Coordinates of C-alpha atoms and ligand atoms in Angstrom, one line a residue:
M1 CA 3.9 -12.6 23.0
S2 CA 2.7 -10.5 26.0
L3 CA -0.1 -8.1 26.2
E4 CA 2.3 -5.2 26.4
A5 CA 3.7 -6.0 23.0
V6 CA 0.2 -5.4 21.5
S7 CA 0.5 -1.7 22.0
D8 CA 4.2 -1.8 21.3
L9 CA 4.1 -3.4 17.9
W10 CA 1.3 -1.0 17.0
W11 CA 1.6 -1.7 13.3
K12 CA 0.3 -5.2 13.7
N13 CA -3.2 -4.0 14.3
A14 CA -3.2 -0.8 12.6
V15 CA -5.7 0.3 9.8
I16 CA -3.5 2.1 7.2
Y17 CA -4.9 4.8 4.9
C18 CA -2.7 5.9 2.0
V19 CA -3.5 9.3 0.7
D20 CA -2.3 11.4 -2.2
T21 CA -2.4 14.8 -0.6
Q22 CA -3.0 16.7 -3.9
A23 CA -6.2 14.7 -4.5
F24 CA -7.8 14.7 -1.0
L25 CA -9.0 18.3 -0.1
D26 CA -8.1 21.7 -1.4
T27 CA -8.5 24.4 1.3
D28 CA -7.0 27.4 -0.6
G29 CA -9.0 27.1 -3.8
D30 CA -6.0 26.5 -6.1
G31 CA -7.4 23.2 -7.3
I32 CA -4.8 21.2 -5.6
G33 CA -5.3 19.3 -2.4
D34 CA -3.0 20.3 0.5
L35 CA -1.8 19.5 4.1
D36 CA -4.4 21.7 5.7
G37 CA -7.0 19.7 3.9
L38 CA -5.8 16.6 5.5
T39 CA -5.8 18.2 8.9
Q40 CA -9.4 19.3 8.4
R41 CA -10.4 15.8 7.6
I42 CA -8.5 14.0 10.4
D43 CA -11.8 13.6 12.4
Y44 CA -13.3 12.0 9.2
L45 CA -10.5 9.5 9.2
G46 CA -10.6 8.9 12.9
G47 CA -14.3 8.2 12.6
L48 CA -13.7 5.8 9.9
G49 CA -11.3 4.0 12.3
V50 CA -8.0 4.7 10.6
T51 CA -5.1 4.7 12.9
F52 CA -2.2 5.2 10.5
L53 CA -1.9 7.6 7.6
W54 CA 0.6 7.1 4.9
L55 CA 1.3 10.3 2.9
M56 CA 2.5 9.8 -0.7
P57 CA 5.4 12.0 -1.6
I58 CA 4.9 15.5 -0.6
Y59 CA 8.5 16.7 -1.4
P60 CA 9.4 19.5 -3.9
S61 CA 9.6 17.6 -7.2
P62 CA 9.2 18.3 -10.9
E63 CA 6.5 15.7 -10.8
R64 CA 7.6 13.7 -13.7
D65 CA 6.7 10.6 -11.7
Y66 CA 4.1 12.0 -9.4
G67 CA 6.5 13.1 -6.8
Y68 CA 8.5 9.9 -6.7
D69 CA 11.3 12.0 -8.2
V70 CA 12.4 14.1 -5.3
A71 CA 14.2 17.4 -5.8
D72 CA 14.6 18.2 -2.1
Y73 CA 14.4 15.8 0.9
Y74 CA 14.1 18.5 3.5
D75 CA 11.0 20.4 2.5
V76 CA 7.5 19.9 1.3
A77 CA 6.2 21.3 -2.0
D78 CA 4.8 24.8 -1.8
K79 CA 1.5 23.6 -3.3
Y80 CA 0.9 21.4 -0.2
G81 CA 1.8 24.0 2.3
S82 CA 4.7 24.3 4.6
L83 CA 6.8 22.2 7.1
G84 CA 4.7 23.9 9.7
D85 CA 1.5 22.6 8.1
L86 CA 3.0 19.1 8.2
V87 CA 3.8 19.3 11.9
E88 CA 0.3 20.6 12.6
L89 CA -1.2 17.7 10.7
V90 CA 1.0 15.3 12.7
R91 CA 0.1 16.9 16.0
V92 CA -3.7 16.9 15.2
A93 CA -3.4 13.3 14.0
R94 CA -1.6 12.2 17.2
E95 CA -4.2 13.7 19.4
R96 CA -6.8 11.5 17.6
G97 CA -4.7 8.4 18.0
I98 CA -3.4 8.4 14.3
R99 CA 0.2 8.1 13.4
V100 CA 1.5 9.5 10.2
I101 CA 4.3 8.0 8.0
A102 CA 5.4 9.3 4.5
D103 CA 7.0 7.8 1.5
L104 CA 10.8 7.7 1.6
V105 CA 12.2 7.6 -1.9
I106 CA 15.8 7.0 -1.6
N107 CA 16.6 4.6 -4.5
H108 CA 16.8 7.6 -6.7
T109 CA 16.5 11.4 -6.9
S110 CA 15.0 13.6 -9.5
I111 CA 17.5 14.6 -12.1
D112 CA 16.6 18.1 -10.9
H113 CA 18.0 17.5 -7.4
P114 CA 21.0 19.7 -6.7
W115 CA 23.1 16.6 -5.8
F116 CA 22.7 15.3 -9.4
Q117 CA 23.2 18.7 -11.0
K118 CA 26.5 19.0 -9.1
A119 CA 27.4 15.4 -9.8
R120 CA 27.1 15.7 -13.5
R121 CA 29.5 18.7 -13.5
G122 CA 32.1 16.6 -11.7
H123 CA 31.7 18.1 -8.3
P124 CA 34.3 16.3 -6.1
L125 CA 31.8 15.7 -3.2
F126 CA 28.8 14.8 -5.2
R127 CA 30.2 13.0 -8.3
D128 CA 30.0 9.6 -6.6
F129 CA 26.6 10.1 -5.2
Y130 CA 25.2 8.3 -8.3
V131 CA 26.1 5.2 -10.3
W132 CA 28.3 6.0 -13.4
A133 CA 29.9 4.2 -16.2
D134 CA 32.4 5.3 -18.8
E135 CA 31.0 3.1 -21.5
K136 CA 27.5 2.1 -22.1
P137 CA 27.1 -1.2 -19.9
P138 CA 26.1 -4.3 -21.9
N139 CA 22.8 -4.8 -20.1
A140 CA 21.8 -1.2 -20.4
D141 CA 18.4 -2.0 -22.1
A142 CA 17.3 -4.8 -19.8
G143 CA 15.4 -4.7 -16.6
V144 CA 13.2 -1.7 -17.3
I145 CA 10.4 -1.1 -14.7
F146 CA 8.1 0.8 -17.0
P147 CA 8.0 -1.3 -20.1
G148 CA 6.4 0.5 -23.0
K149 CA 7.5 3.9 -21.5
Q150 CA 11.1 3.3 -20.5
E151 CA 13.8 2.3 -22.9
G152 CA 16.7 1.3 -20.8
I153 CA 18.3 1.6 -17.3
W154 CA 21.5 3.5 -18.4
S155 CA 21.5 7.0 -20.2
Y156 CA 24.2 9.1 -21.3
D157 CA 24.6 12.4 -19.7
R158 CA 26.2 15.1 -21.8
A159 CA 27.6 17.3 -19.1
A160 CA 29.3 14.3 -17.4
R161 CA 30.2 12.7 -20.5
R162 CA 29.3 9.4 -18.8
W163 CA 26.5 7.0 -18.5
Y164 CA 24.4 6.9 -15.4
M165 CA 22.1 4.2 -14.0
H166 CA 18.4 4.7 -13.4
R167 CA 16.3 1.7 -12.6
F168 CA 13.2 3.7 -13.2
Y169 CA 12.8 6.7 -15.8
P170 CA 15.9 8.4 -17.1
H171 CA 14.9 11.4 -15.0
Q172 CA 15.3 9.3 -11.9
P173 CA 19.0 8.6 -11.4
D174 CA 19.9 5.9 -8.9
L175 CA 21.7 6.9 -5.7
N176 CA 24.9 5.1 -5.0
I177 CA 24.7 3.6 -1.5
N178 CA 28.2 2.3 -1.6
N179 CA 29.2 5.9 -1.0
P180 CA 29.3 6.6 2.8
L181 CA 28.4 10.2 2.2
V182 CA 25.2 9.0 0.4
R183 CA 24.3 6.6 3.4
N184 CA 25.1 9.5 5.8
E185 CA 22.8 11.9 3.9
I186 CA 20.0 9.3 4.0
H187 CA 20.4 8.9 7.8
K188 CA 20.0 12.7 8.1
V189 CA 16.8 12.6 5.9
I190 CA 15.3 9.9 8.0
G191 CA 16.4 11.6 11.3
F192 CA 14.8 14.9 9.9
W193 CA 11.4 13.5 9.3
L194 CA 11.3 11.5 12.6
E195 CA 12.3 14.7 14.5
L196 CA 9.2 16.4 12.9
G197 CA 7.0 13.7 14.3
L198 CA 6.7 11.1 11.6
S199 CA 6.3 7.5 13.0
G200 CA 8.1 6.0 10.1
F201 CA 8.2 5.4 6.4
R202 CA 6.9 3.5 3.5
I203 CA 10.2 2.9 1.7
D204 CA 10.0 2.9 -2.0
A205 CA 11.6 0.3 -4.3
V206 CA 13.6 -1.4 -1.6
P207 CA 15.0 -4.2 -3.7
F208 CA 16.5 -1.7 -6.2
L209 CA 17.9 0.4 -3.3
I210 CA 20.3 -2.3 -2.4
E211 CA 20.9 -3.9 -5.8
Q212 CA 24.0 -1.8 -6.4
A213 CA 25.7 -2.8 -3.2
D214 CA 29.3 -3.7 -3.9
P215 CA 30.4 -7.0 -2.4
D216 CA 33.9 -5.6 -1.8
N217 CA 32.5 -2.7 0.3
P218 CA 32.5 -4.0 3.9
A219 CA 29.6 -1.7 4.9
V220 CA 27.3 -3.4 2.4
S221 CA 29.0 -6.6 1.4
D222 CA 25.7 -8.3 2.2
P223 CA 23.2 -5.9 0.6
H224 CA 20.8 -6.6 3.5
D225 CA 23.4 -5.0 5.8
Y226 CA 22.2 -1.7 4.5
L227 CA 18.5 -2.4 5.5
R228 CA 19.7 -3.5 8.9
D229 CA 21.6 -0.2 9.2
I230 CA 18.6 1.9 8.2
R231 CA 16.4 0.1 10.7
D232 CA 19.1 0.4 13.5
F233 CA 19.5 4.1 12.8
A234 CA 15.8 4.8 12.6
G235 CA 15.2 2.7 15.8
R236 CA 17.8 4.6 17.7
R237 CA 16.1 7.9 16.7
R238 CA 12.6 6.6 17.6
G239 CA 12.0 3.3 19.4
D240 CA 8.6 2.5 17.9
V241 CA 9.5 3.4 14.3
L242 CA 7.8 1.5 11.5
L243 CA 9.4 0.7 8.1
L244 CA 6.9 -0.5 5.6
A245 CA 8.6 -1.7 2.3
E246 CA 7.7 -2.0 -1.1
A247 CA 9.4 -5.2 -2.2
N248 CA 7.5 -6.9 -5.0
E249 CA 10.0 -9.9 -4.9
P250 CA 9.5 -13.6 -5.7
L251 CA 8.7 -15.7 -2.7
D252 CA 12.1 -17.3 -2.3
K253 CA 13.6 -13.8 -1.7
I254 CA 10.9 -11.9 0.1
S255 CA 11.5 -13.1 3.8
N256 CA 15.1 -11.7 3.5
F257 CA 13.5 -8.3 3.6
F258 CA 11.9 -9.0 7.1
G259 CA 15.3 -10.2 8.1
E260 CA 16.4 -12.4 11.0
H261 CA 14.2 -11.7 14.0
G262 CA 12.5 -9.0 12.0
N263 CA 15.6 -6.8 12.1
Q264 CA 15.1 -5.1 8.7
M265 CA 11.7 -4.0 7.4
Q266 CA 8.8 -4.7 9.8
M267 CA 6.1 -4.8 7.1
L268 CA 6.1 -5.8 3.5
F269 CA 3.3 -5.3 1.1
N270 CA 1.7 -8.7 0.2
F271 CA 1.9 -8.6 -3.5
V272 CA 1.6 -12.4 -3.8
V273 CA -1.8 -12.6 -2.0
N274 CA -3.0 -9.4 -3.7
Q275 CA -2.6 -10.9 -7.2
A276 CA -3.9 -14.3 -6.2
L277 CA -7.0 -12.4 -5.0
Y278 CA -7.6 -10.9 -8.4
L279 CA -7.3 -14.4 -10.0
G280 CA -9.7 -15.8 -7.4
F281 CA -12.2 -13.1 -8.0
V282 CA -12.1 -13.6 -11.8
R283 CA -12.4 -17.4 -11.5
G284 CA -14.9 -17.5 -8.6
T285 CA -12.7 -19.8 -6.7
A286 CA -10.7 -19.5 -3.4
E287 CA -8.0 -21.8 -4.5
P288 CA -5.4 -19.2 -5.8
V289 CA -5.7 -17.4 -2.5
A290 CA -5.3 -20.5 -0.4
E291 CA -2.3 -21.6 -2.4
A292 CA -0.9 -18.1 -2.1
L293 CA -1.4 -18.1 1.7
R294 CA 0.1 -21.5 2.1
S295 CA 3.2 -20.4 0.0
L296 CA 4.1 -17.4 2.3
P297 CA 7.2 -17.7 4.4
D298 CA 6.8 -17.5 8.2
T299 CA 7.0 -13.9 9.5
P300 CA 9.1 -13.1 12.5
P301 CA 6.9 -12.1 15.5
E302 CA 7.5 -8.4 15.0
S303 CA 6.8 -8.5 11.4
Q304 CA 3.6 -8.2 9.4
W305 CA 2.1 -8.3 5.9
A306 CA 0.4 -5.4 4.6
N307 CA -2.8 -6.4 2.7
F308 CA -4.4 -4.3 0.1
I309 CA -6.9 -4.6 -2.8
K310 CA -5.8 -1.8 -4.9
N311 CA -2.8 0.5 -4.3
H312 CA -1.8 3.9 -5.9
D313 CA 0.0 2.3 -8.8
E314 CA -1.4 0.0 -11.6
A315 CA -2.8 -3.2 -10.1
S316 CA 0.3 -5.2 -11.0
L317 CA -0.3 -8.8 -12.1
D318 CA 3.4 -9.5 -12.6
K319 CA 3.4 -12.6 -10.3
L320 CA 0.8 -14.4 -12.4
S321 CA 1.6 -16.6 -15.3
D322 CA 0.9 -15.1 -18.7
A323 CA -2.2 -17.1 -19.2
E324 CA -3.5 -16.1 -15.7
R325 CA -2.8 -12.4 -16.4
Q326 CA -4.8 -12.6 -19.6
E327 CA -7.7 -14.1 -17.8
V328 CA -7.6 -11.2 -15.3
F329 CA -7.2 -8.6 -18.0
A330 CA -10.2 -10.1 -20.0
A331 CA -12.5 -9.8 -17.0
F332 CA -11.2 -6.7 -15.2
A333 CA -9.5 -4.6 -17.9
P334 CA -11.3 -5.5 -21.3
K335 CA -9.9 -2.4 -23.1
E336 CA -6.2 -2.2 -23.9
S337 CA -6.2 1.5 -22.6
M338 CA -7.1 0.2 -19.2
R339 CA -3.8 -1.7 -18.9
L340 CA -0.4 -0.4 -18.1
F341 CA 3.2 -1.5 -18.4
E342 CA 2.2 -4.8 -19.9
R343 CA 1.4 -6.2 -16.5
G344 CA -1.1 -4.1 -14.7
I345 CA -4.5 -2.4 -14.6
R346 CA -5.0 1.3 -14.2
R347 CA -8.5 1.0 -12.7
R348 CA -9.8 0.9 -9.1
F349 CA -11.5 -2.3 -7.9
P350 CA -15.1 -1.0 -7.8
S351 CA -15.2 -0.3 -11.5
M352 CA -13.5 -3.5 -12.3
V353 CA -16.6 -5.3 -10.8
D354 CA -19.0 -2.7 -12.2
G355 CA -19.8 -1.4 -8.7
D356 CA -21.2 -4.9 -7.7
R357 CA -21.6 -4.3 -3.9
R358 CA -21.5 -7.9 -3.1
R359 CA -18.1 -8.4 -4.8
M360 CA -16.7 -5.1 -3.3
E361 CA -17.7 -6.4 0.3
L362 CA -16.2 -9.6 -0.4
A363 CA -12.9 -8.1 -1.4
Y364 CA -12.6 -5.8 1.5
S365 CA -13.9 -8.3 4.0
L366 CA -11.0 -10.4 2.8
M367 CA -8.5 -7.6 3.1
F368 CA -9.6 -6.9 6.7
S369 CA -9.6 -10.6 7.8
L370 CA -6.5 -12.1 6.0
P371 CA -3.3 -12.4 8.1
G372 CA -1.7 -9.0 8.1
T373 CA -2.6 -5.3 8.4
P374 CA -5.1 -3.7 6.0
V375 CA -4.2 -0.8 3.8
L376 CA -6.8 1.4 2.3
F377 CA -6.2 3.7 -0.6
Y378 CA -8.1 6.9 -0.1
G379 CA -11.6 6.8 -1.4
E380 CA -11.9 3.0 -1.2
E381 CA -14.3 3.6 1.8
I382 CA -16.9 5.0 -0.5
G383 CA -16.2 2.8 -3.6
L384 CA -14.5 5.5 -5.4
G385 CA -14.0 4.7 -9.1
D386 CA -11.2 5.8 -11.6
D387 CA -11.1 8.3 -14.3
Q388 CA -10.0 6.9 -17.5
R389 CA -9.6 10.4 -19.1
L390 CA -6.6 10.9 -16.8
T391 CA -3.3 9.6 -18.1
D392 CA -1.2 6.6 -16.9
R393 CA -1.5 6.0 -13.0
E394 CA -3.3 9.3 -12.5
A395 CA -6.5 7.4 -13.5
V396 CA -6.6 6.0 -10.0
R397 CA -5.4 9.1 -8.1
L398 CA -8.5 11.2 -9.0
P399 CA -9.9 13.8 -6.6
M400 CA -11.7 12.5 -3.5
Q401 CA -15.5 12.9 -3.8
W402 CA -16.9 14.6 -0.8
S403 CA -20.3 15.9 -2.1
S404 CA -22.3 16.5 -5.1
E405 CA -21.5 20.1 -5.4
P406 CA -19.5 21.3 -8.4
G407 CA -15.8 20.4 -7.5
A408 CA -16.9 17.3 -5.7
G409 CA -16.5 19.2 -2.4
F410 CA -12.8 18.6 -3.1
T411 CA -12.2 22.2 -4.4
T412 CA -13.9 25.5 -4.8
A413 CA -12.0 26.2 -8.0
D414 CA -13.6 26.0 -11.4
E415 CA -13.4 22.3 -11.8
S416 CA -12.7 22.6 -15.6
R417 CA -9.5 24.2 -14.7
V418 CA -8.0 22.1 -12.0
P419 CA -5.1 19.8 -12.8
R420 CA -6.8 16.7 -11.8
R421 CA -10.4 17.3 -12.7
P422 CA -13.0 15.8 -10.4
L423 CA -15.1 13.0 -12.0
R424 CA -18.6 14.3 -12.4
D425 CA -20.6 12.0 -14.5
G426 CA -21.3 8.2 -14.9
P427 CA -21.8 5.6 -12.3
F428 CA -18.7 6.6 -10.3
G429 CA -19.0 10.4 -10.7
Y430 CA -19.4 12.5 -7.6
L431 CA -23.1 13.2 -8.4
R432 CA -23.7 9.7 -7.4
V433 CA -20.7 8.6 -5.3
N434 CA -19.7 10.9 -2.5
T435 CA -19.2 10.9 1.3
E436 CA -22.0 13.3 2.0
A437 CA -24.7 11.1 0.5
Q438 CA -23.2 7.9 2.0
R439 CA -23.2 9.4 5.5
H440 CA -27.0 9.9 5.2
D441 CA -27.6 6.4 4.0
R442 CA -27.4 3.8 6.7
G443 CA -26.8 1.0 4.2
S444 CA -24.0 2.8 2.3
F445 CA -20.6 1.4 1.6
L446 CA -19.0 4.0 3.9
N447 CA -21.1 2.6 6.8
W448 CA -20.2 -0.9 6.0
M449 CA -16.6 0.0 5.9
E450 CA -16.8 1.6 9.3
R451 CA -18.4 -1.5 10.6
A452 CA -15.8 -3.7 9.0
I453 CA -13.0 -1.7 10.5
R454 CA -14.5 -1.5 14.0
T455 CA -14.9 -5.3 13.9
R456 CA -11.4 -5.8 12.7
K457 CA -10.0 -3.7 15.5
E458 CA -12.1 -5.3 18.1
W459 CA -10.7 -8.7 17.0
P460 CA -6.9 -8.2 17.2
E461 CA -6.5 -12.0 16.9
L462 CA -6.9 -11.3 13.1
G463 CA -3.7 -9.2 13.0
W464 CA -1.8 -11.1 15.7
G465 CA -2.9 -14.7 15.7
E466 CA -1.4 -17.9 14.4
W467 CA -3.4 -18.5 11.3
R468 CA -4.5 -21.6 9.7
I469 CA -6.5 -22.5 6.4
L470 CA -9.2 -24.7 7.3
G471 CA -10.7 -27.3 4.8
A472 CA -14.1 -26.2 3.6
R473 CA -14.8 -28.9 1.1
N474 CA -15.8 -26.4 -1.4
P475 CA -13.3 -24.8 -3.9
A476 CA -15.3 -21.6 -3.9
V477 CA -14.8 -21.1 -0.2
L478 CA -11.9 -20.1 1.9
A479 CA -12.1 -20.5 5.6
H480 CA -9.3 -19.5 7.9
V481 CA -8.8 -19.1 11.6
A482 CA -6.5 -16.9 13.7
T483 CA -5.8 -17.9 17.2
W484 CA -4.0 -15.8 19.7
D485 CA -3.8 -16.0 23.5
G486 CA -6.4 -18.6 23.7
S487 CA -9.0 -16.7 21.5
S488 CA -9.9 -17.2 18.0
A489 CA -11.4 -15.4 15.0
L490 CA -12.6 -17.3 12.0
A491 CA -13.6 -16.0 8.6
V492 CA -15.4 -17.7 5.7
H493 CA -15.5 -16.3 2.2
N494 CA -17.4 -17.4 -0.8
F495 CA -15.7 -16.4 -4.1
A496 CA -18.5 -17.7 -6.3
D497 CA -21.7 -16.1 -7.7
E498 CA -23.8 -18.8 -6.3
P499 CA -24.6 -19.9 -2.6
A500 CA -22.2 -22.3 -1.0
R501 CA -22.9 -24.8 1.7
V502 CA -19.9 -25.6 3.8
T503 CA -19.0 -27.7 6.8
I504 CA -15.8 -26.7 8.5
R505 CA -13.9 -29.0 11.0
L506 CA -12.7 -26.7 13.8
P507 CA -9.3 -27.4 15.1
E508 CA -9.3 -29.0 18.5
D509 CA -7.9 -26.1 20.2
T510 CA -10.8 -23.9 19.1
R511 CA -13.7 -25.9 20.2
E512 CA -14.0 -24.7 23.8
G513 CA -16.2 -21.7 24.6
R514 CA -18.9 -20.0 22.7
W515 CA -18.4 -18.9 19.1
Q516 CA -20.4 -15.9 18.1
H517 CA -21.2 -14.3 14.8
I518 CA -19.2 -11.0 14.4
F519 CA -19.5 -9.7 11.0
G520 CA -21.2 -10.6 7.7
P521 CA -23.6 -9.2 4.9
T522 CA -26.5 -10.2 7.2
D523 CA -26.8 -10.2 11.0
G524 CA -25.9 -13.9 11.6
D525 CA -27.0 -16.1 14.4
A526 CA -24.5 -18.0 16.5
P527 CA -23.0 -20.6 14.2
A528 CA -24.3 -24.1 14.1
I529 CA -21.6 -26.3 15.5
E530 CA -22.1 -29.9 16.1
K531 CA -19.3 -32.4 17.1
G532 CA -16.6 -29.8 16.3
R533 CA -18.0 -29.1 12.8
L534 CA -19.3 -25.7 11.8
S535 CA -22.0 -25.7 9.2
L536 CA -23.0 -22.7 7.2
E537 CA -24.8 -21.7 4.1
L538 CA -23.1 -18.7 2.4
E539 CA -24.8 -16.2 0.1
P540 CA -23.3 -15.7 -3.4
Y541 CA -20.0 -13.7 -2.7
G542 CA -21.1 -14.1 1.0
Y543 CA -18.7 -13.7 3.9
H544 CA -19.1 -14.4 7.7
W545 CA -16.7 -13.8 10.6
F546 CA -17.0 -15.7 14.0
G547 CA -15.1 -15.0 17.1
R548 CA -14.5 -17.0 20.2
R549 CA -13.0 -15.7 23.4
E550 CA -12.1 -17.3 26.6
G551 CA -13.6 -15.7 29.7
V552 CA -15.7 -12.6 28.9
Ligands
NOJ1 C1 7.2 2.6 -6.8 C2 6.0 3.5 -6.6 O1 4.9 2.9 -6.0 C3 5.7 4.1 -7.9 O2 4.6 4.9 -7.9 C4 6.9 4.8 -8.5 O3 6.7 5.4 -9.8 C5 8.2 4.0 -8.4 N1 8.3 3.3 -7.1 C6 9.4 4.9 -8.6 O4 9.7 5.5 -7.5

């Protein structure tokens, strides 16, 4: 891979920041965050080191699933501003070297979408935009995505006098990608947003998008043809487009979504490693993570994993065994009310570990150094907690905490009246956790995060390199090295609550040159290396990164 490719495949070394616009900054005093708020805080994000902003859905929507129920693909919801405000955000971000992508939710629309309203009345053009059946299909109650809150995946529509399919809630009817008119419309949607300046999309629910592909339909006889088609189209419209897919699939299926030579989705969220991290954190051992990393399929050179600690949904533990899931629940979500959909946790990470700074640093140090591109969820940089008073997944989508002023610096509206009320009290309330206070505190989590991001960016080997797990002879410790273009970065993480002494045998090809300490909880000295072995004493939950470059 040449040096030119480094800037070309920009997503491989990006720092992604996912934001729920309505919870970030309210500039017009209506209690709802808006696009202007994001624009105002671009320098904050740039200062943090973010290079890539992912906007959760901003489309007009009845919001029965937080905007993942789109009622119009060609606009932004009034409460966020206008298309003009979006273009302004993209322009200002671009000036600061930040690219913007948005959620593309095309597996389904809202039931309120005019396409569905026309379809259910039998409109000749729109009728086949959705997936219908005359009789209730035999499997209608199986395969729900929101167990406990969703009864089946087929519902009867009185106007159509037929059944329609919805993999998610009944108000989210699935689009029919077998229909060329639907595929054409999706192309238009993609083209529209790229034309407005977006650099790509986070594509929602990708496995479900292609699950209805009809084997007799030559356009999608292999369902992955449709993903190749989307990628081709988007790439023709914008050469450096990035498609980041949500595909929480089993390991034997996941690499199909990258495609041969990476010709489908360039990035996939790494759910397998994410869930192994939770198990490792709870057990105080690195083994689940080492095992998960070893089990990953190879990624094509253009492709990349997206690593995260906590996303905008429940922390799903669906890939763990029942017993493992219970172990994580017991430690991180002891109350039933903290759990969701029988598989996940509706909390943010800092509150799962009671704000233990050492455990937070361990988690995010891993996120920034493991093979892949790191994805922050807004507020993670200050250790934002969650608000259990809010329902469902809103608990983790609470307002950003900018200051200790009433309204958390998020809004000037009366905070008792805003739709998502700022969290004032308690260990994670804005009186104690906010960006303003952390800016003034050299040792704050915000300042730690900035340093972590800077180091990560200075060592692109971590995002690009060929990586290997190294034997550490201590089950609590994960050691891995990433090597690229003759240089290496090595990271060592201790999952246990006690010190760990390790000796790591460096691979032959990484022994030349000078290793330096680049990141850790304390300023480290150059590592002790003798006869190709690196010896190290790690603090409880400690972590240290080392780097070695040829030449300067
Ligand atoms: C996955 C999204 O992450 C989630 O928030 C949403 O509810 C579903 N897809 C349905 O769009």
